[in-house]
Amino acid sequence: MGDEPTLAGQPRQGVRADAQRSIDALLTAAAEVFAEDGVDAPVRQITAKAGVGAGTLYRHFPQRSDLIAAVFRHEVDACAAAAPTLAARYDPLEALTRWLQRFAGFIATKRGLSAALHSGDTTYDSLPGYFQQHFEPALSALLDSAAKAGAIRSDADPWDLLRAIGNLAVPAADDDSGHTQRMIALLVDGLRFGAGA
Amino acid sequence: MGDEPTLAGQPRQGVRADAQRSIDALLTAAAEVFAEDGVDAPVRQITAKAGVGAGTLYRHFPQRSDLIAAVFRHEVDACAAAAPTLAARYDPLEALTRWLQRFAGFIATKRGLSAALHSGDTTYDSLPGYFQQHFEPALSALLDSAAKAGAIRSDADPWDLLRAIGNLAVPAADDDSGHTQRMIALLVDGLRFGAGA
Amino acid sequence: MGDEPTLAGQPRQGVRADAQRSIDALLTAAAEVFAEDGVDAPVRQITAKAGVGAGTLYRHFPQRSDLIAAVFRHEVDACAAAAPTLAARYDPLEALTRWLQRFAGFIATKRGLSAALHSGDTTYDSLPGYFQQHFEPALSALLDSAAKAGAIRSDADPWDLLRAIGNLAVPAADDDSGHTQRMIALLVDGLRFGAGA
Amino acid sequence: MGDEPTLAGQPRQGVRADAQRSIDALLTAAAEVFAEDGVDAPVRQITAKAGVGAGTLYRHFPQRSDLIAAVFRHEVDACAAAAPTLAARYDPLEALTRWLQRFAGFIATKRGLSAALHSGDTTYDSLPGYFQQHFEPALSALLDSAAKAGAIRSDADPWDLLRAIGNLAVPAADDDSGHTQRMIALLVDGLRFGAGA
DNA sequence: AATGAATGAGTGTTCATTCAT
DNA sequence: AATGAATGAACACTCATTCAT
């Protein structure tokens, strides 16, 4: 019951101060390393930067995906939380588009994340579920609003879209940041196309 | 000088018979291995299947991307060649859609190819150019026809679309083969949406 | 200094109740783990099963051999105690044979014990002495009786025999349970052979 | 056909000079390391002493047991070959006893070998068969001769004896070299005991 | 031109032991 | 007295690439 490695990233009661210090150091280090070299970066690079032993990492994050999930938690939360905010400020279609761009921005900074998700490596098995769980509701609400407003078709599958953008947003060698944005716009146009039908 | 490894896959004058035999064996073996284990498969697996030494592979294909390009040459040609065929048989929009699906089918069978393209590994640097060079003209013609026919907007960038579908078509763990098709349809709808504008 | 870890297994005056509880939990857990995975099983496995911290184990059993000795104490006592019982019930030769088989049975269930005894690892240094101290008198008495009865030679060294059977009884990959028994019978025959001389 | 790693220790035609040099260096180094630290010694210790890379070892001896077998080949051969020599020089019983002592001497110098044989580790799976194949015929002949001469019982199982002595001869912390000899003598006496029956 | 032996850095992971809490 | 977090050396093994043969 008190054993939820997935939650290692969150301050909890009952976690010793020294442990929490290690966890924080690891999360900070991992965030930097992931940003620098992608999520496949060697474990040692992270532990070295965090100033902890390898065993400490494995204690708190038995699976690599646990670390990834923990590192991204804040960003995931922030991204998902942006959905209602945007919905309140903009009209449904605009809110949808902006959030998809926001989501793409999240993905774009995660080098190797998409590859990991599709690697078939069982180490990352829990990751799709994690993202699905956090992002799908957010997008689902936006799609519903836009559909109700008659702006887009009503049969759009949120998970389909998340997967698509998750793949589209992987950064290319040439940093053509406009590419992803254009493609998202195109997908949204596709959704609009069916609206009047 | 006069040494163009990128062309190793093509029979050329001046290539000794035994060298050509090695090249053929390597291409055949690599094709099988790529199909089985993806383009990241260990080099040894390929040389073993080809019955040649590792040095022979590196002589003819100094870069891994050279081998990949050579192996896929035929399929790339066939895929590109399908464009005019489809254009002749179907109306512009239908032809476009069908070819994009065809292209997605090509990508989908290349395990690890998309990841390699976006790995940042300089070993694969020449690959995007290779694909661009072969596929872009094919798609460009289809887009032009459809645009001229008023079926889609006229400002679609072929390379944008190729990149997008190249990313979308990576096979997921759950073999949701419909996902890619739905996304392509959505993208095409997006192109149609702007047509009247 | 009043601190005799070797005796940790025995209830003593002056041991705090909570300490005794930890010791008992450790002994119970270790017994199960040893039976399951041998005496080389990871320490964590034992502490986890016992529900105590690693430090607690090291406090009471600074050496791994201390734990082993304590865990086996009851079985060692029982095995040693079987000697007089068998001596009372059977004729000297029969009693000797039966006890050696009994002893072999004890060894056979201790996966990794023999290896540990011969590993050269100083961690196990105290173990031979422990076993010698407990088993040698038992066997010695049986040998003396049999020798006095003229059934076996009189110069048999008990510790020699204990060591021999300790080694013979290590379980092999193929569970040839008869092997040890046959070899013990052969050794006893060897003792008998010299009897008439 | 040309792929028999088990035979890597033997000079063969078709083995390149450099490869043979590596193999020799590895065998020499491994022999020393095994003698010093037992057969469980770290791989790196061997490669370092041999002055070759780790990969070279794995190329020639994919399994640890392959290396052990190769290292011991000469000694195994020599030990097995001693059987007919002893049989020619001594009477059957004496020859048997002397050969068993010889065999025990072989085992005694192999620290960790017995443990490896009984470890259950699949890495060593091929070892028992290797030893059985080489030693059993040698012992079998000696047993037959002695049995025919009426010196020992005729139902002795050679593999049983080999296993027994293989276990008995493992060196203890205290180097009681006499122990093994005494136990072998006792086993032989056991064989003699049943002879008249 | 071809071979394939050699390299050796690099990786994930384990685990006995210590010591701050 | 008890905890369990932290350590970090140690290990087997892989594989792209080079280069002697």
PDB file of C-alpha atoms in Angstrom, chain B residues 26-175:
ATOM      1  CA  LEU B  26      24.288  -8.341 -48.597  1.00  0.00           C
ATOM      2  CA  LEU B  27      21.233  -6.673 -50.035  1.00  0.00           C
ATOM      3  CA  THR B  28      19.230  -9.872 -49.971  1.00  0.00           C
ATOM      4  CA  ALA B  29      20.312 -10.670 -46.439  1.00  0.00           C
ATOM      5  CA  ALA B  30      19.744  -7.145 -45.184  1.00  0.00           C
ATOM      6  CA  ALA B  31      16.262  -7.065 -46.674  1.00  0.00           C
ATOM      7  CA  GLU B  32      15.331 -10.187 -44.758  1.00  0.00           C
ATOM      8  CA  VAL B  33      16.902  -9.006 -41.558  1.00  0.00           C
ATOM      9  CA  PHE B  34      15.311  -5.566 -41.766  1.00  0.00           C
ATOM     10  CA  ALA B  35      11.929  -7.179 -42.294  1.00  0.00           C
ATOM     11  CA  GLU B  36      12.451  -9.511 -39.384  1.00  0.00           C
ATOM     12  CA  ASP B  37      14.130  -7.340 -36.779  1.00  0.00           C
ATOM     13  CA  GLY B  38      14.012  -3.810 -38.049  1.00  0.00           C
ATOM     14  CA  VAL B  39      16.715  -1.569 -39.420  1.00  0.00           C
ATOM     15  CA  ASP B  40      18.523  -1.467 -36.087  1.00  0.00           C
ATOM     16  CA  ALA B  41      19.384  -5.133 -36.242  1.00  0.00           C
ATOM     17  CA  PRO B  42      23.004  -5.958 -35.403  1.00  0.00           C
ATOM     18  CA  VAL B  43      25.406  -5.827 -38.315  1.00  0.00           C
ATOM     19  CA  ARG B  44      26.643  -9.313 -37.644  1.00  0.00           C
ATOM     20  CA  GLN B  45      23.241 -10.739 -38.272  1.00  0.00           C
ATOM     21  CA  ILE B  46      23.323  -9.376 -41.775  1.00  0.00           C
ATOM     22  CA  THR B  47      26.839 -10.417 -42.635  1.00  0.00           C
ATOM     23  CA  ALA B  48      26.248 -13.867 -41.250  1.00  0.00           C
ATOM     24  CA  LYS B  49      23.147 -14.339 -43.356  1.00  0.00           C
ATOM     25  CA  ALA B  50      24.944 -12.971 -46.405  1.00  0.00           C
ATOM     26  CA  GLY B  51      27.890 -15.211 -45.817  1.00  0.00           C
ATOM     27  CA  VAL B  52      30.383 -12.381 -46.054  1.00  0.00           C
ATOM     28  CA  GLY B  53      32.743 -10.766 -43.632  1.00  0.00           C
ATOM     29  CA  ALA B  54      31.984  -7.612 -41.754  1.00  0.00           C
ATOM     30  CA  GLY B  55      34.684  -5.768 -43.627  1.00  0.00           C
ATOM     31  CA  THR B  56      32.946  -6.459 -46.899  1.00  0.00           C
ATOM     32  CA  LEU B  57      29.826  -4.782 -45.691  1.00  0.00           C
ATOM     33  CA  TYR B  58      31.706  -1.713 -44.572  1.00  0.00           C
ATOM     34  CA  ARG B  59      33.556  -1.553 -47.850  1.00  0.00           C
ATOM     35  CA  HIS B  60      30.399  -1.327 -49.873  1.00  0.00           C
ATOM     36  CA  PHE B  61      28.197   0.429 -47.381  1.00  0.00           C
ATOM     37  CA  PRO B  62      30.346   2.638 -45.192  1.00  0.00           C
ATOM     38  CA  GLN B  63      27.280   4.103 -43.586  1.00  0.00           C
ATOM     39  CA  ARG B  64      24.380   2.138 -42.339  1.00  0.00           C
ATOM     40  CA  SER B  65      22.104   4.477 -44.176  1.00  0.00           C
ATOM     41  CA  ASP B  66      23.778   3.473 -47.433  1.00  0.00           C
ATOM     42  CA  LEU B  67      22.710  -0.077 -46.871  1.00  0.00           C
ATOM     43  CA  ILE B  68      19.207   0.901 -45.896  1.00  0.00           C
ATOM     44  CA  ALA B  69      18.820   3.107 -48.923  1.00  0.00           C
ATOM     45  CA  ALA B  70      20.123   0.398 -51.209  1.00  0.00           C
ATOM     46  CA  VAL B  71      17.878  -2.227 -49.687  1.00  0.00           C
ATOM     47  CA  PHE B  72      14.800  -0.095 -49.994  1.00  0.00           C
ATOM     48  CA  ARG B  73      15.636   1.186 -53.438  1.00  0.00           C
ATOM     49  CA  HIS B  74      13.319  -1.193 -55.233  1.00  0.00           C
ATOM     50  CA  GLU B  75      10.440  -0.664 -52.891  1.00  0.00           C
ATOM     51  CA  VAL B  76      10.950   3.049 -52.957  1.00  0.00           C
ATOM     52  CA  ASP B  77      10.948   3.027 -56.729  1.00  0.00           C
ATOM     53  CA  ALA B  78       7.841   0.868 -56.822  1.00  0.00           C
ATOM     54  CA  CYS B  79       6.050   3.098 -54.380  1.00  0.00           C
ATOM     55  CA  ALA B  80       6.974   6.259 -56.233  1.00  0.00           C
ATOM     56  CA  ALA B  81       6.017   4.642 -59.518  1.00  0.00           C
ATOM     57  CA  ALA B  82       2.580   3.886 -58.171  1.00  0.00           C
ATOM     58  CA  ALA B  83       1.754   7.567 -58.160  1.00  0.00           C
ATOM     59  CA  PRO B  84       1.314   8.074 -61.920  1.00  0.00           C
ATOM     60  CA  THR B  85      -0.436   4.736 -62.180  1.00  0.00           C
ATOM     61  CA  LEU B  86      -2.995   5.736 -59.589  1.00  0.00           C
ATOM     62  CA  ALA B  87      -3.313   9.165 -61.153  1.00  0.00           C
ATOM     63  CA  ALA B  88      -4.236   7.569 -64.425  1.00  0.00           C
ATOM     64  CA  ARG B  89      -6.837   5.297 -62.982  1.00  0.00           C
ATOM     65  CA  TYR B  90      -8.596   7.397 -60.351  1.00  0.00           C
ATOM     66  CA  ASP B  91      -9.818  10.901 -59.981  1.00  0.00           C
ATOM     67  CA  PRO B  92      -7.238  13.236 -58.444  1.00  0.00           C
ATOM     68  CA  LEU B  93      -8.510  13.113 -54.877  1.00  0.00           C
ATOM     69  CA  GLU B  94      -8.923   9.372 -54.862  1.00  0.00           C
ATOM     70  CA  ALA B  95      -5.505   8.908 -56.395  1.00  0.00           C
ATOM     71  CA  LEU B  96      -3.935  11.132 -53.767  1.00  0.00           C
ATOM     72  CA  THR B  97      -5.597   9.317 -50.912  1.00  0.00           C
ATOM     73  CA  ARG B  98      -4.720   5.916 -52.247  1.00  0.00           C
ATOM     74  CA  TRP B  99      -1.113   6.830 -52.778  1.00  0.00           C
ATOM     75  CA  LEU B 100      -0.733   8.220 -49.285  1.00  0.00           C
ATOM     76  CA  GLN B 101      -2.099   4.960 -47.959  1.00  0.00           C
ATOM     77  CA  ARG B 102       0.344   3.141 -50.172  1.00  0.00           C
ATOM     78  CA  PHE B 103       3.184   5.231 -48.852  1.00  0.00           C
ATOM     79  CA  ALA B 104       2.052   4.579 -45.289  1.00  0.00           C
ATOM     80  CA  GLY B 105       2.084   0.882 -46.063  1.00  0.00           C
ATOM     81  CA  PHE B 106       5.671   1.183 -47.195  1.00  0.00           C
ATOM     82  CA  ILE B 107       6.702   2.912 -43.982  1.00  0.00           C
ATOM     83  CA  ALA B 108       4.749   0.600 -41.751  1.00  0.00           C
ATOM     84  CA  THR B 109       6.738  -2.433 -42.800  1.00  0.00           C
ATOM     85  CA  LYS B 110      10.065  -0.776 -41.982  1.00  0.00           C
ATOM     86  CA  ARG B 111      10.489  -1.394 -38.311  1.00  0.00           C
ATOM     87  CA  GLY B 112      12.714   1.169 -36.720  1.00  0.00           C
ATOM     88  CA  LEU B 113      13.027   3.270 -39.823  1.00  0.00           C
ATOM     89  CA  SER B 114      11.129   6.209 -38.475  1.00  0.00           C
ATOM     90  CA  ALA B 115      13.064   6.061 -35.240  1.00  0.00           C
ATOM     91  CA  ALA B 116      16.307   5.984 -37.183  1.00  0.00           C
ATOM     92  CA  LEU B 117      15.287   9.002 -39.188  1.00  0.00           C
ATOM     93  CA  HIS B 118      14.698  10.978 -36.036  1.00  0.00           C
ATOM     94  CA  SER B 119      17.438   9.533 -33.890  1.00  0.00           C
ATOM     95  CA  GLY B 120      19.802  12.382 -34.507  1.00  0.00           C
ATOM     96  CA  ASP B 121      22.416   9.709 -35.126  1.00  0.00           C
ATOM     97  CA  THR B 122      24.606  11.044 -37.899  1.00  0.00           C
ATOM     98  CA  THR B 123      24.788   7.558 -39.322  1.00  0.00           C
ATOM     99  CA  TYR B 124      21.384   8.089 -40.805  1.00  0.00           C
ATOM    100  CA  ASP B 125      21.915  11.631 -42.005  1.00  0.00           C
ATOM    101  CA  SER B 126      21.633  10.852 -45.677  1.00  0.00           C
ATOM    102  CA  LEU B 127      18.364   9.020 -45.380  1.00  0.00           C
ATOM    103  CA  PRO B 128      15.893  11.896 -45.290  1.00  0.00           C
ATOM    104  CA  GLY B 129      17.423  13.351 -48.424  1.00  0.00           C
ATOM    105  CA  TYR B 130      17.163  10.035 -50.141  1.00  0.00           C
ATOM    106  CA  PHE B 131      13.511   9.628 -49.403  1.00  0.00           C
ATOM    107  CA  GLN B 132      12.768  13.232 -50.155  1.00  0.00           C
ATOM    108  CA  GLN B 133      14.412  12.947 -53.527  1.00  0.00           C
ATOM    109  CA  HIS B 134      12.388   9.912 -54.504  1.00  0.00           C
ATOM    110  CA  PHE B 135       9.021  10.494 -52.970  1.00  0.00           C
ATOM    111  CA  GLU B 136       8.544  14.213 -53.172  1.00  0.00           C
ATOM    112  CA  PRO B 137       8.126  14.439 -56.954  1.00  0.00           C
ATOM    113  CA  ALA B 138       5.598  11.632 -56.908  1.00  0.00           C
ATOM    114  CA  LEU B 139       3.471  13.250 -54.263  1.00  0.00           C
ATOM    115  CA  SER B 140       3.931  16.680 -55.705  1.00  0.00           C
ATOM    116  CA  ALA B 141       2.300  15.670 -58.959  1.00  0.00           C
ATOM    117  CA  LEU B 142      -0.668  14.162 -57.182  1.00  0.00           C
ATOM    118  CA  LEU B 143      -1.158  17.255 -55.074  1.00  0.00           C
ATOM    119  CA  ASP B 144      -0.998  19.505 -58.092  1.00  0.00           C
ATOM    120  CA  SER B 145      -3.589  17.509 -59.968  1.00  0.00           C
ATOM    121  CA  ALA B 146      -5.971  17.479 -57.057  1.00  0.00           C
ATOM    122  CA  ALA B 147      -5.474  21.167 -56.478  1.00  0.00           C
ATOM    123  CA  LYS B 148      -6.057  21.942 -60.125  1.00  0.00           C
ATOM    124  CA  ALA B 149      -9.222  19.923 -59.979  1.00  0.00           C
ATOM    125  CA  GLY B 150     -10.318  22.067 -57.073  1.00  0.00           C
ATOM    126  CA  ALA B 151     -10.529  19.086 -54.779  1.00  0.00           C
ATOM    127  CA  ILE B 152      -7.936  20.312 -52.291  1.00  0.00           C
ATOM    128  CA  ARG B 153      -6.213  23.494 -51.327  1.00  0.00           C
ATOM    129  CA  SER B 154      -3.256  24.463 -53.440  1.00  0.00           C
ATOM    130  CA  ASP B 155      -0.688  25.319 -50.806  1.00  0.00           C
ATOM    131  CA  ALA B 156       0.012  21.823 -49.490  1.00  0.00           C
ATOM    132  CA  ASP B 157       3.683  21.105 -49.022  1.00  0.00           C
ATOM    133  CA  PRO B 158       4.512  17.584 -50.220  1.00  0.00           C
ATOM    134  CA  TRP B 159       7.505  17.140 -47.939  1.00  0.00           C
ATOM    135  CA  ASP B 160       5.436  18.211 -44.985  1.00  0.00           C
ATOM    136  CA  LEU B 161       2.952  15.509 -45.778  1.00  0.00           C
ATOM    137  CA  LEU B 162       5.588  12.875 -46.345  1.00  0.00           C
ATOM    138  CA  ARG B 163       7.178  13.627 -43.026  1.00  0.00           C
ATOM    139  CA  ALA B 164       3.853  13.586 -41.305  1.00  0.00           C
ATOM    140  CA  ILE B 165       2.800  10.257 -42.682  1.00  0.00           C
ATOM    141  CA  GLY B 166       6.261   8.864 -42.178  1.00  0.00           C
ATOM    142  CA  ASN B 167       5.783   9.551 -38.509  1.00  0.00           C
ATOM    143  CA  LEU B 168       2.167   8.555 -38.297  1.00  0.00           C
ATOM    144  CA  ALA B 169       2.715   5.188 -39.867  1.00  0.00           C
ATOM    145  CA  VAL B 170       5.109   3.795 -37.274  1.00  0.00           C
ATOM    146  CA  PRO B 171       3.559   0.623 -35.970  1.00  0.00           C
ATOM    147  CA  ALA B 172       2.423   0.743 -32.382  1.00  0.00           C
ATOM    148  CA  ALA B 173       2.588  -2.048 -29.857  1.00  0.00           C
ATOM    149  CA  ASP B 174      -1.109  -2.612 -30.231  1.00  0.00           C
ATOM    150  CA  ASP B 175      -1.446  -3.329 -33.909  1.00  0.00           C
TER     151      ASP B 175
END
